[in-house]
Coordinates of C-alpha atoms in Angstrom, one line a residue:
Chain R
X29 CA -2.7 17.2 -13.6
X30 CA -2.4 20.7 -15.1
X31 CA -4.7 20.9 -18.1
X32 CA -8.0 23.1 -16.1
X33 CA -11.2 21.3 -17.5
X34 CA -13.5 23.6 -15.4
X35 CA -12.8 26.8 -14.9
X36 CA -15.2 29.3 -13.5
X37 CA -14.7 33.3 -12.2
X38 CA -17.4 34.7 -9.5
X39 CA -20.3 32.5 -11.3
X40 CA -23.7 33.9 -9.6
X41 CA -27.0 33.0 -10.6
X42 CA -30.5 35.1 -9.4
X43 CA -33.4 33.9 -9.3
X44 CA -35.6 37.5 -8.5
X45 CA -34.4 38.7 -5.5
X46 CA -32.9 35.5 -4.8
X47 CA -29.2 34.6 -4.9
X48 CA -28.7 31.1 -5.3
X49 CA -25.0 30.9 -7.0
X50 CA -23.1 33.9 -5.3
X51 CA -19.5 34.6 -6.6
X52 CA -18.2 31.4 -6.4
X53 CA -14.5 30.7 -8.4
X54 CA -12.7 27.6 -9.1
X55 CA -11.0 25.1 -10.9
X56 CA -11.0 21.4 -12.1
X57 CA -8.7 19.6 -13.6
X58 CA -8.2 17.1 -16.4
X59 CA -8.5 13.5 -14.9
X60 CA -9.3 14.8 -11.1
X61 CA -11.9 13.7 -8.9
X62 CA -13.9 16.9 -7.4
X63 CA -16.5 16.3 -5.0
X64 CA -18.8 19.4 -5.0
X65 CA -20.6 19.6 -1.8
X66 CA -23.2 21.1 0.4
X67 CA -26.2 20.7 2.9
X68 CA -29.9 20.7 0.3
X69 CA -30.4 24.2 -0.5
X70 CA -26.9 25.2 -0.4
X71 CA -26.4 25.8 -4.8
X72 CA -25.1 23.0 -6.1
X73 CA -27.8 22.0 -8.3
X74 CA -28.2 25.7 -9.7
X75 CA -24.4 25.2 -10.0
X76 CA -24.1 22.3 -12.1
X77 CA -26.9 23.3 -14.4
X78 CA -25.2 26.4 -15.5
X79 CA -21.7 24.3 -15.3
X80 CA -23.9 21.6 -17.8
X81 CA -24.3 24.8 -20.4
X82 CA -28.4 23.9 -18.6
X83 CA -29.4 27.1 -17.1
X84 CA -27.4 31.1 -18.5
X85 CA -25.4 32.3 -15.3
X86 CA -26.6 36.0 -14.4
X87 CA -23.5 37.2 -13.7
X88 CA -19.4 36.7 -13.1
X89 CA -17.3 33.4 -15.7
X90 CA -17.0 29.8 -16.7
X91 CA -16.0 27.4 -19.4
X92 CA -16.1 23.5 -19.3
X93 CA -13.5 21.5 -21.5
X94 CA -13.0 24.6 -23.1
X95 CA -16.5 26.0 -23.7
X96 CA -17.7 29.0 -22.9
X97 CA -21.3 28.5 -20.5
X98 CA -23.1 32.2 -22.3
X99 CA -22.2 31.3 -25.6
X100 CA -21.8 27.6 -26.8
X101 CA -23.9 26.0 -24.5
X102 CA -24.6 23.1 -26.9
X103 CA -20.6 22.2 -27.2
X104 CA -20.5 21.6 -23.6
X105 CA -23.3 19.3 -23.4
X106 CA -21.4 17.1 -26.6
X107 CA -18.4 17.1 -24.1
X108 CA -20.3 16.2 -20.5
X109 CA -21.7 13.5 -19.5
X110 CA -24.2 13.5 -16.9
X111 CA -25.6 11.3 -14.2
X112 CA -27.8 11.7 -11.5
X113 CA -30.2 9.4 -9.3
X114 CA -33.3 10.6 -10.3
X115 CA -32.7 10.9 -14.3
X116 CA -30.5 8.0 -15.8
X117 CA -32.1 5.6 -18.2
X118 CA -35.4 4.5 -19.5
X119 CA -37.0 2.2 -17.3
X120 CA -39.3 0.0 -20.1
X121 CA -36.6 0.1 -22.5
X122 CA -34.1 -2.9 -22.3
X123 CA -29.8 -2.2 -21.0
X124 CA -28.9 -2.5 -24.9
X125 CA -31.5 -0.2 -26.0
X126 CA -30.6 2.7 -23.5
X127 CA -26.8 2.0 -24.3
X128 CA -27.7 3.3 -28.3
X129 CA -29.8 5.3 -27.5
X130 CA -28.3 7.5 -25.3
X131 CA -24.8 6.4 -27.4
X132 CA -26.5 7.7 -30.3
X133 CA -28.0 10.8 -28.6
X134 CA -24.4 11.5 -27.5
X135 CA -22.9 11.0 -31.1
X136 CA -21.8 7.7 -31.7
X137 CA -22.9 5.7 -35.0
X138 CA -22.4 3.0 -36.5
X139 CA -19.9 0.7 -36.4
X140 CA -18.0 2.6 -33.6
X141 CA -21.0 2.2 -30.9
X142 CA -21.8 -1.1 -31.6
X143 CA -18.2 -1.3 -30.0
X144 CA -18.2 0.4 -27.6
X145 CA -21.7 -1.0 -26.9
X146 CA -20.2 -4.5 -26.8
X147 CA -16.9 -2.5 -24.6
X148 CA -19.5 -1.3 -22.5
X149 CA -21.3 -5.5 -21.9
X150 CA -18.1 -6.9 -21.6
X151 CA -16.7 -4.1 -19.2
X152 CA -20.2 -4.7 -17.0
X153 CA -20.9 -8.0 -17.3
X154 CA -24.2 -7.9 -18.9
X155 CA -23.8 -9.6 -22.2
X156 CA -26.1 -12.4 -21.2
X157 CA -28.2 -10.0 -19.8
X158 CA -29.0 -7.0 -22.3
X159 CA -31.9 -7.6 -24.0
X160 CA -33.4 -7.3 -19.9
X161 CA -35.8 -4.7 -19.5
X162 CA -33.9 -2.3 -17.0
X163 CA -37.1 -1.4 -15.0
X164 CA -36.3 -4.8 -13.8
X165 CA -32.3 -4.9 -12.8
X166 CA -31.4 -4.3 -9.2
X167 CA -30.5 -0.6 -8.3
X168 CA -27.2 -1.1 -8.2
X169 CA -26.9 -2.4 -11.6
X170 CA -28.5 0.1 -12.8
X171 CA -26.4 2.6 -10.9
X172 CA -22.9 1.1 -12.9
X173 CA -25.0 1.4 -16.0
X174 CA -26.1 4.8 -15.3
X175 CA -22.3 6.1 -14.9
X176 CA -20.9 3.4 -17.9
X177 CA -23.3 5.3 -20.4
X178 CA -22.7 8.6 -19.4
X179 CA -18.9 8.2 -19.7
X180 CA -19.8 6.3 -23.5
X181 CA -18.3 8.9 -25.6
X182 CA -15.7 9.3 -23.4
X183 CA -16.7 13.2 -22.8
X184 CA -14.2 15.5 -21.0
X185 CA -16.1 15.5 -17.8
X186 CA -18.8 13.9 -16.3
X187 CA -21.3 14.9 -13.9
X188 CA -22.7 12.9 -11.4
X189 CA -25.5 14.3 -9.1
X190 CA -26.3 11.6 -5.8
X191 CA -24.6 9.2 -8.0
X192 CA -25.2 6.0 -5.5
X193 CA -28.4 6.5 -2.7
X194 CA -29.6 3.1 -1.6
X195 CA -27.5 0.8 -2.6
X196 CA -25.6 -1.7 0.1
X197 CA -21.6 -0.8 1.4
X198 CA -19.9 -3.0 -0.9
X199 CA -22.4 -1.7 -4.7
X200 CA -21.6 1.3 -3.5
X201 CA -17.8 0.7 -4.1
X202 CA -17.7 -1.1 -6.6
X203 CA -19.5 2.0 -7.7
X204 CA -16.5 4.1 -7.0
X205 CA -14.0 1.8 -8.9
X206 CA -15.3 2.8 -12.4
X207 CA -14.9 6.4 -10.8
X208 CA -11.7 5.4 -10.3
X209 CA -10.8 3.6 -12.9
X210 CA -12.3 6.8 -15.5
X211 CA -10.0 9.2 -13.5
X212 CA -7.1 6.7 -14.3
X213 CA -8.5 7.5 -18.0
X214 CA -7.8 11.5 -17.5
X215 CA -12.1 11.6 -17.9
X216 CA -12.6 14.3 -15.0
X217 CA -15.1 13.3 -12.5
X218 CA -17.5 16.3 -11.3
X219 CA -19.6 14.3 -8.0
X220 CA -22.1 15.2 -5.3
X221 CA -22.6 13.5 -2.6
X222 CA -24.4 12.7 1.1
X223 CA -21.7 10.0 2.3
X224 CA -19.1 11.8 3.2
X225 CA -16.9 8.9 3.6
X226 CA -17.1 9.7 -0.5
X227 CA -15.9 12.9 0.1
X228 CA -12.6 11.3 1.6
X229 CA -12.1 9.2 -2.1
X230 CA -12.0 12.8 -4.1
X231 CA -9.6 14.4 -4.3
X232 CA -10.3 18.0 -3.5
X233 CA -13.6 18.9 -2.6
X234 CA -15.3 21.8 -1.7
X235 CA -18.1 23.3 0.5
X236 CA -21.0 25.0 -0.6
X237 CA -22.6 26.9 2.8
X238 CA -26.1 29.3 0.8
X239 CA -24.7 29.6 -2.5
X240 CA -20.8 30.6 -1.2
X241 CA -18.1 28.2 -1.9
X242 CA -16.7 28.2 1.8
X243 CA -14.1 25.6 1.4
X244 CA -11.6 24.3 -0.9
X245 CA -8.7 21.4 -0.5
X246 CA -8.1 18.4 -0.4
X247 CA -10.0 15.8 2.3
X248 CA -6.6 16.0 4.1
X249 CA -6.4 19.4 4.1
X250 CA -9.7 20.7 5.0
X251 CA -9.4 17.8 8.3
X252 CA -6.3 19.8 9.5
X253 CA -7.7 23.3 8.6
X254 CA -10.2 22.0 10.2
X255 CA -9.0 20.9 13.4
X256 CA -11.4 17.6 12.3
X257 CA -11.4 13.8 12.1
X258 CA -13.7 13.1 9.5
X259 CA -14.5 15.2 6.3
X260 CA -17.8 14.6 8.1
X261 CA -16.9 16.7 10.8
X262 CA -15.8 19.5 8.4
X263 CA -18.9 19.4 6.9
X264 CA -21.1 19.8 10.1
X265 CA -18.4 23.0 11.0
X266 CA -19.5 24.2 8.0
X267 CA -23.1 23.7 6.9
X268 CA -24.2 25.1 10.5
X269 CA -23.2 28.3 9.2
X270 CA -26.0 28.4 6.9
X271 CA -28.5 31.0 7.1
X272 CA -31.2 29.7 5.0
X273 CA -33.1 26.9 4.6
X274 CA -35.1 26.5 1.3
X275 CA -34.5 24.0 -0.8
Chain Z
X26 CA -42.3 -6.2 27.2
X27 CA -42.1 -6.7 23.5
X28 CA -43.5 -3.8 21.4
X29 CA -43.1 -5.9 18.7
X30 CA -42.9 -9.3 17.6
X31 CA -42.6 -10.3 14.0
X32 CA -42.3 -14.2 13.9
X33 CA -41.0 -16.2 10.7
X34 CA -42.7 -12.9 7.9
X35 CA -42.6 -14.5 4.4
X36 CA -43.5 -12.4 1.0
X37 CA -43.6 -13.4 -2.2
X38 CA -43.8 -10.8 -5.6
X39 CA -44.5 -12.7 -8.6
X40 CA -41.2 -12.1 -10.8
X41 CA -40.1 -10.7 -14.6
X42 CA -39.6 -14.6 -14.9
X43 CA -41.9 -17.5 -14.7
X44 CA -38.8 -19.9 -12.7
X45 CA -38.7 -18.0 -10.0
X46 CA -41.2 -17.2 -8.0
X47 CA -38.7 -13.0 -6.2
X48 CA -39.5 -14.0 -2.7
X49 CA -39.0 -10.1 -0.8
X50 CA -39.1 -11.4 3.6
X51 CA -37.9 -15.0 3.8
X52 CA -39.0 -15.9 6.9
X53 CA -38.6 -12.8 9.0
X54 CA -38.0 -12.8 13.4
X55 CA -37.4 -10.6 15.0
X56 CA -38.9 -8.7 18.3
X57 CA -38.5 -5.0 19.3
X58 CA -38.9 -4.1 23.2
X59 CA -41.2 -1.8 24.2
X60 CA -39.6 1.7 24.2
X61 CA -36.5 1.3 21.8
X62 CA -35.6 2.5 18.4
X63 CA -35.4 -0.3 16.5
X64 CA -33.3 0.3 13.1
X65 CA -34.0 -2.0 10.2
X66 CA -29.9 -1.6 8.1
X67 CA -30.6 -2.6 4.5
X68 CA -30.0 -1.6 0.9
X69 CA -32.6 -0.7 -1.5
X70 CA -34.9 -4.0 -2.7
X71 CA -33.9 -5.2 0.5
X72 CA -37.1 -5.7 2.3
X73 CA -37.7 -3.0 4.7
X74 CA -40.8 -1.1 2.7
X75 CA -42.6 -5.1 1.7
X76 CA -41.7 -5.5 6.1
X77 CA -43.0 -2.0 7.2
X78 CA -46.6 -1.9 4.8
X79 CA -47.0 -6.1 6.9
X80 CA -46.5 -4.5 10.2
X81 CA -48.4 -1.5 9.8
X82 CA -51.4 -3.4 8.2
X83 CA -51.2 -1.8 4.8
X84 CA -50.1 -5.7 3.4
X85 CA -50.8 -9.4 4.3
X86 CA -47.8 -11.7 4.8
X87 CA -48.0 -15.0 2.5
X88 CA -46.6 -16.8 6.0
X89 CA -45.3 -16.2 9.6
X90 CA -47.3 -14.2 12.3
X91 CA -47.0 -10.8 13.4
X92 CA -48.0 -8.4 16.2
X93 CA -47.8 -5.0 17.0
X94 CA -49.1 -3.4 20.5
X95 CA -50.4 -7.4 21.4
X96 CA -52.6 -6.7 17.9
X97 CA -52.3 -9.0 15.5
X98 CA -51.8 -7.9 11.9
X99 CA -54.3 -9.6 10.2
X100 CA -56.8 -10.0 13.1
X101 CA -56.7 -6.4 14.7
X102 CA -55.6 -4.8 11.8
X103 CA -58.4 -1.5 13.4
X104 CA -56.4 -1.1 16.4
X105 CA -53.9 -1.3 15.4
X106 CA -54.4 1.3 12.3
X107 CA -54.7 3.9 15.8
X108 CA -52.5 3.2 17.4
X109 CA -49.4 3.2 14.8
X110 CA -47.4 6.3 13.5
X111 CA -46.1 5.9 9.6
X112 CA -43.9 7.6 8.5
X113 CA -43.3 6.3 4.7
X114 CA -40.6 6.8 2.1
X115 CA -41.7 8.6 -0.1
X116 CA -43.7 12.3 1.0
X117 CA -47.3 11.3 1.1
X118 CA -48.8 14.7 2.7
X119 CA -51.8 16.9 0.7
X120 CA -49.1 19.0 -1.2
X121 CA -52.1 21.1 -2.1
X122 CA -52.9 22.1 1.6
X123 CA -51.0 24.2 3.8
X124 CA -48.5 23.2 6.5
X125 CA -51.8 23.7 9.4
X126 CA -54.6 21.9 7.2
X127 CA -52.4 19.1 6.6
X128 CA -52.2 18.4 10.1
X129 CA -55.6 19.2 10.9
X130 CA -56.3 16.7 8.8
X131 CA -54.2 13.8 10.1
X132 CA -55.9 15.0 13.5
X133 CA -59.6 14.6 12.7
X134 CA -58.8 11.2 10.4
X135 CA -57.6 9.8 14.0
X136 CA -61.1 11.3 15.9
X137 CA -58.4 13.8 17.7
X138 CA -57.3 17.4 18.4
X139 CA -53.9 19.4 17.1
X140 CA -54.4 21.8 20.2
X141 CA -55.0 17.9 22.5
X142 CA -51.6 16.3 21.4
X143 CA -49.0 19.8 21.0
X144 CA -47.1 18.6 23.6
X145 CA -45.8 15.7 21.9
X146 CA -44.9 17.6 18.9
X147 CA -44.3 21.2 20.0
X148 CA -40.2 21.0 19.6
X149 CA -40.9 20.1 16.3
X150 CA -43.4 21.9 15.7
X151 CA -42.1 25.4 16.9
X152 CA -39.4 24.7 14.0
X153 CA -42.4 24.6 11.5
X154 CA -44.6 27.5 12.6
X155 CA -43.5 30.0 10.6
X156 CA -44.6 28.5 7.3
X157 CA -47.9 27.3 8.8
X158 CA -49.9 29.5 6.4
X159 CA -47.6 28.1 3.4
X160 CA -48.5 24.4 1.4
X161 CA -47.0 21.5 2.1
X162 CA -45.6 21.0 -1.6
X163 CA -43.4 25.0 -0.8
X164 CA -41.7 23.6 1.8
X165 CA -38.3 22.7 2.1
X166 CA -37.2 19.2 2.1
X167 CA -35.9 19.4 5.9
X168 CA -39.5 21.1 6.8
X169 CA -41.2 18.2 4.7
X170 CA -39.4 15.9 7.0
X171 CA -40.7 17.5 10.2
X172 CA -44.4 18.1 9.0
X173 CA -44.5 13.8 7.9
X174 CA -42.6 13.4 11.2
X175 CA -45.4 16.0 13.1
X176 CA -48.9 14.4 11.1
X177 CA -47.3 10.9 11.7
X178 CA -47.4 11.8 15.5
X179 CA -50.3 13.8 15.6
X180 CA -53.1 11.4 17.6
X181 CA -50.2 9.7 20.0
X182 CA -48.7 6.7 18.8
X183 CA -47.7 4.3 20.8
X184 CA -45.5 2.9 18.0
X185 CA -43.7 4.7 15.0
X186 CA -42.5 3.7 12.0
X187 CA -40.0 5.5 9.7
X188 CA -39.4 4.2 6.5
X189 CA -35.7 5.8 5.3
X190 CA -36.7 8.9 6.9
X191 CA -33.5 10.6 6.4
X192 CA -32.6 9.4 2.3
X193 CA -31.2 11.9 1.0
X194 CA -31.3 14.1 3.1
X195 CA -27.5 15.9 3.7
X196 CA -25.9 15.3 6.6
X197 CA -26.8 18.0 9.0
X198 CA -30.5 17.6 8.7
X199 CA -30.1 14.2 9.1
X200 CA -28.3 14.6 12.8
X201 CA -30.9 17.1 13.2
X202 CA -33.7 14.2 12.5
X203 CA -31.9 12.0 15.0
X204 CA -32.3 14.3 17.6
X205 CA -35.6 14.7 17.6
X206 CA -36.3 11.1 16.9
X207 CA -34.1 10.2 20.6
X208 CA -36.4 13.2 22.3
X209 CA -39.3 11.0 21.7
X210 CA -37.9 8.0 23.2
X211 CA -37.7 10.0 26.5
X212 CA -41.6 10.5 25.5
X213 CA -41.9 6.5 25.4
X214 CA -42.7 5.6 22.2
X215 CA -41.1 3.0 20.4
X216 CA -39.5 3.4 16.9
X217 CA -38.7 1.6 14.1
X218 CA -36.5 2.9 11.9
X219 CA -35.0 2.1 8.2
X220 CA -31.7 3.6 6.7
X221 CA -29.9 3.0 4.1
X222 CA -26.7 4.9 6.1
X223 CA -24.4 2.6 8.1
X224 CA -24.1 5.5 10.2
X225 CA -27.7 5.9 11.3
X226 CA -27.4 2.3 12.5
X227 CA -24.6 3.5 16.0
X228 CA -27.9 5.7 17.4
X229 CA -30.0 2.8 17.2
X230 CA -30.3 0.3 20.2
X231 CA -30.7 -2.8 18.1
X232 CA -30.5 -3.6 14.9
X233 CA -31.0 -6.0 12.0
X234 CA -29.1 -5.8 9.3
X235 CA -31.7 -6.5 5.8
X236 CA -30.1 -8.3 2.6
X237 CA -32.5 -9.6 0.6
X238 CA -35.9 -10.5 2.5
X239 CA -33.4 -11.8 5.2
X240 CA -32.3 -11.3 7.7
X241 CA -28.4 -11.2 8.6
X242 CA -27.9 -10.4 11.9
X243 CA -30.1 -8.9 15.1
X244 CA -27.8 -7.3 17.7
X245 CA -26.8 -4.2 19.4
X246 CA -24.1 -2.1 17.4
X247 CA -21.6 -3.1 19.9
X248 CA -21.8 -6.1 20.3
X249 CA -22.2 -6.4 16.4
X250 CA -18.3 -5.0 15.6
X251 CA -17.3 -7.4 18.8
X252 CA -18.2 -10.3 17.1
X253 CA -16.5 -10.1 13.6
X254 CA -13.9 -12.7 15.0
X255 CA -11.6 -11.6 12.3
X256 CA -8.0 -8.8 12.1
X257 CA -8.7 -6.0 10.2
X258 CA -6.5 -3.2 9.2
X259 CA -6.2 0.7 7.8
X260 CA -3.7 1.2 4.6
X261 CA -3.7 4.4 4.0
X262 CA -1.2 6.3 1.5
X263 CA -0.5 8.7 -0.9
X264 CA -1.8 7.1 -4.3
X265 CA -5.2 5.3 -2.9
X266 CA -6.0 4.2 -6.1
X267 CA -3.2 2.2 -7.0
X268 CA -2.9 0.8 -3.6
X269 CA -6.6 0.3 -3.8
X270 CA -5.5 -2.5 -6.7
X271 CA -2.2 -3.9 -5.6
X272 CA -4.1 -4.8 -2.4
X273 CA -7.0 -6.7 -4.4
X274 CA -4.1 -8.2 -6.0
X275 CA -2.0 -9.8 -3.4
X276 CA -2.5 -13.6 -2.5
X277 CA -2.9 -13.2 1.2
X278 CA -6.5 -10.3 1.1
X279 CA -9.1 -11.9 2.0
X280 CA -11.1 -8.8 1.2
X281 CA -10.3 -5.0 0.4
X282 CA -12.7 -1.7 0.6
X283 CA -11.9 1.1 0.4
X284 CA -13.1 3.1 3.3
X285 CA -13.5 6.9 3.4
X286 CA -9.4 8.1 3.7
X287 CA -7.9 4.0 4.3
X288 CA -8.6 1.3 3.2
X289 CA -10.1 -1.9 5.7
X290 CA -8.6 -4.7 4.2
X291 CA -8.6 -8.8 5.9
X292 CA -6.4 -10.8 5.4
X293 CA -6.9 -15.6 4.8
X294 CA -4.0 -15.3 7.6
X295 CA -5.4 -14.2 10.9
X296 CA -1.6 -13.5 11.8
X297 CA -0.3 -12.2 9.1
X298 CA 2.3 -9.4 10.4
X299 CA 2.4 -6.0 8.6
X300 CA 6.0 -7.1 8.1
X301 CA 4.9 -9.6 5.3
X302 CA 2.6 -6.7 4.2
X303 CA 5.4 -4.0 3.2
X304 CA 7.9 -6.9 1.8
X305 CA 4.8 -7.4 -0.8
X306 CA 4.1 -4.1 -1.6
X307 CA 8.1 -3.2 -1.9
X308 CA 8.2 -6.5 -3.8
X309 CA 5.2 -4.8 -6.3
X310 CA 7.2 -1.7 -7.2
X311 CA 4.6 0.1 -4.4
X312 CA 7.5 2.2 -2.7
X313 CA 5.6 5.3 -1.3
X314 CA 5.3 5.4 2.9
X315 CA 2.0 3.5 4.0
X316 CA 0.6 3.9 7.3
X317 CA -1.1 0.3 8.1
X318 CA -2.3 -0.2 11.6
X319 CA -5.2 -2.3 13.2
X320 CA -8.1 -1.7 13.8
X321 CA -12.1 -2.0 15.9
X322 CA -13.9 -2.5 13.2
X323 CA -17.6 -0.6 12.4
X324 CA -20.8 -1.5 11.2
X325 CA -20.4 -1.3 8.2
X326 CA -17.5 -3.8 8.1
X327 CA -19.9 -5.9 10.0
X328 CA -22.4 -5.0 7.7
X329 CA -20.2 -5.9 4.3
X330 CA -18.6 -9.0 5.7
X331 CA -21.9 -10.7 6.7
X332 CA -23.2 -9.2 3.1
X333 CA -19.4 -12.0 1.3
X334 CA -21.3 -15.3 3.0

């Protein structure tokens, strides 16, 4: 795990006199599961938007999959996957249509797209359900489908913004099985979550407070340095220092 | 005394396919005692919101009966509406009214005034007061949640219904919210609260575990975990994912799930020894040191166990 897939140096985003992201510097390595934690309003979403080429930084440097976040945003978009709880799939298209639509948007064509589609349906055991509307399938299926679609084009890195809200504990764990499998294939996983047990599944975790990264290490080492029994305690210690209270 | 009595409640929705009817609620029965915090724990689609809508008289059940504060949810809906406070899952205050205006609106709708009931919400309202001229739509998530709670309390309800008040909220704000619920409990309010977060279950007096419209268990958190009924092991190593795959492939393994920094595992043979596990792992070539210990189950272990039956 020595290839850096994400590099940031003093990355900053200001809106008027408000500094949403304040000089953050970190690297994420190939095949790593990187947890990006912070309270609501800490600046996570703004940072993720810059890293996925959707928002131009105010200052600092960053590259994702080898591409510059100022000048090569289109190349970034082609080399990443993205999934969030809020936006993932088109509810009024079928499972199959969603795979074809997003696969096409990510640049897959012809036989390759067909092969990938069949492999995805087989892997999720959805062959018999492929003609179902996404609106009619359980939330847990949607999440697994959305994740599988986000990595259909085998991106270097996939961004997951609170991917697992609202499902039962077994379904949530099955989702993490997919994350582990993707990382084992070399896809870097960049994930935000409010479930602190999920923070433990990450190789390394960063915790943002008021726009700054206040801690970054493996879960085990974070617990030792903060004399805490769990990641929840570590998070509570750091996040309670927050001054700003905005979303 | 029982503040809420639910007896054999059914609710059906038209299904996407004609073959089956969707049972949103499948014969639910439970009671909530006066002054209790009762938690409904379950994932999206379990039926939590349907049940809340029935108890707050917003939806008619297809079978069974229920009373809230002694009143029937069908016959006496007008009395119930005066007595319950309801915070829906989706933020549903008026976004273009200010904090102050929203409070006044809800107070007036219940034929009372903000001043008359300020003592009940005082502790929460002081945190909102600096923003009282701000439109509700412009508040942060945590502040919206506090305003919604204030609006649900402004008429001094005897029962508070909170539908997933902490979903998508960060762990610090969640903790603060639960402190508010505990202090409302001291003022005598009965609360029924739903949540998908298992760690919040321990903060309730009693909980019901809901899945696919059925209650899998109703008890105090302590009793539910006490009744787990089999040894539970926690395993940890440097390479957690390979360990997970190896343990799942073990023919003695009954269930195996990731659980934060450990894997939680139950075995077919209740008398399995640590040495058996170690020799299996050695045999499949997993040679790094493994920490193995027997642990007490938590609510999440119990819920997953019940889901598997």
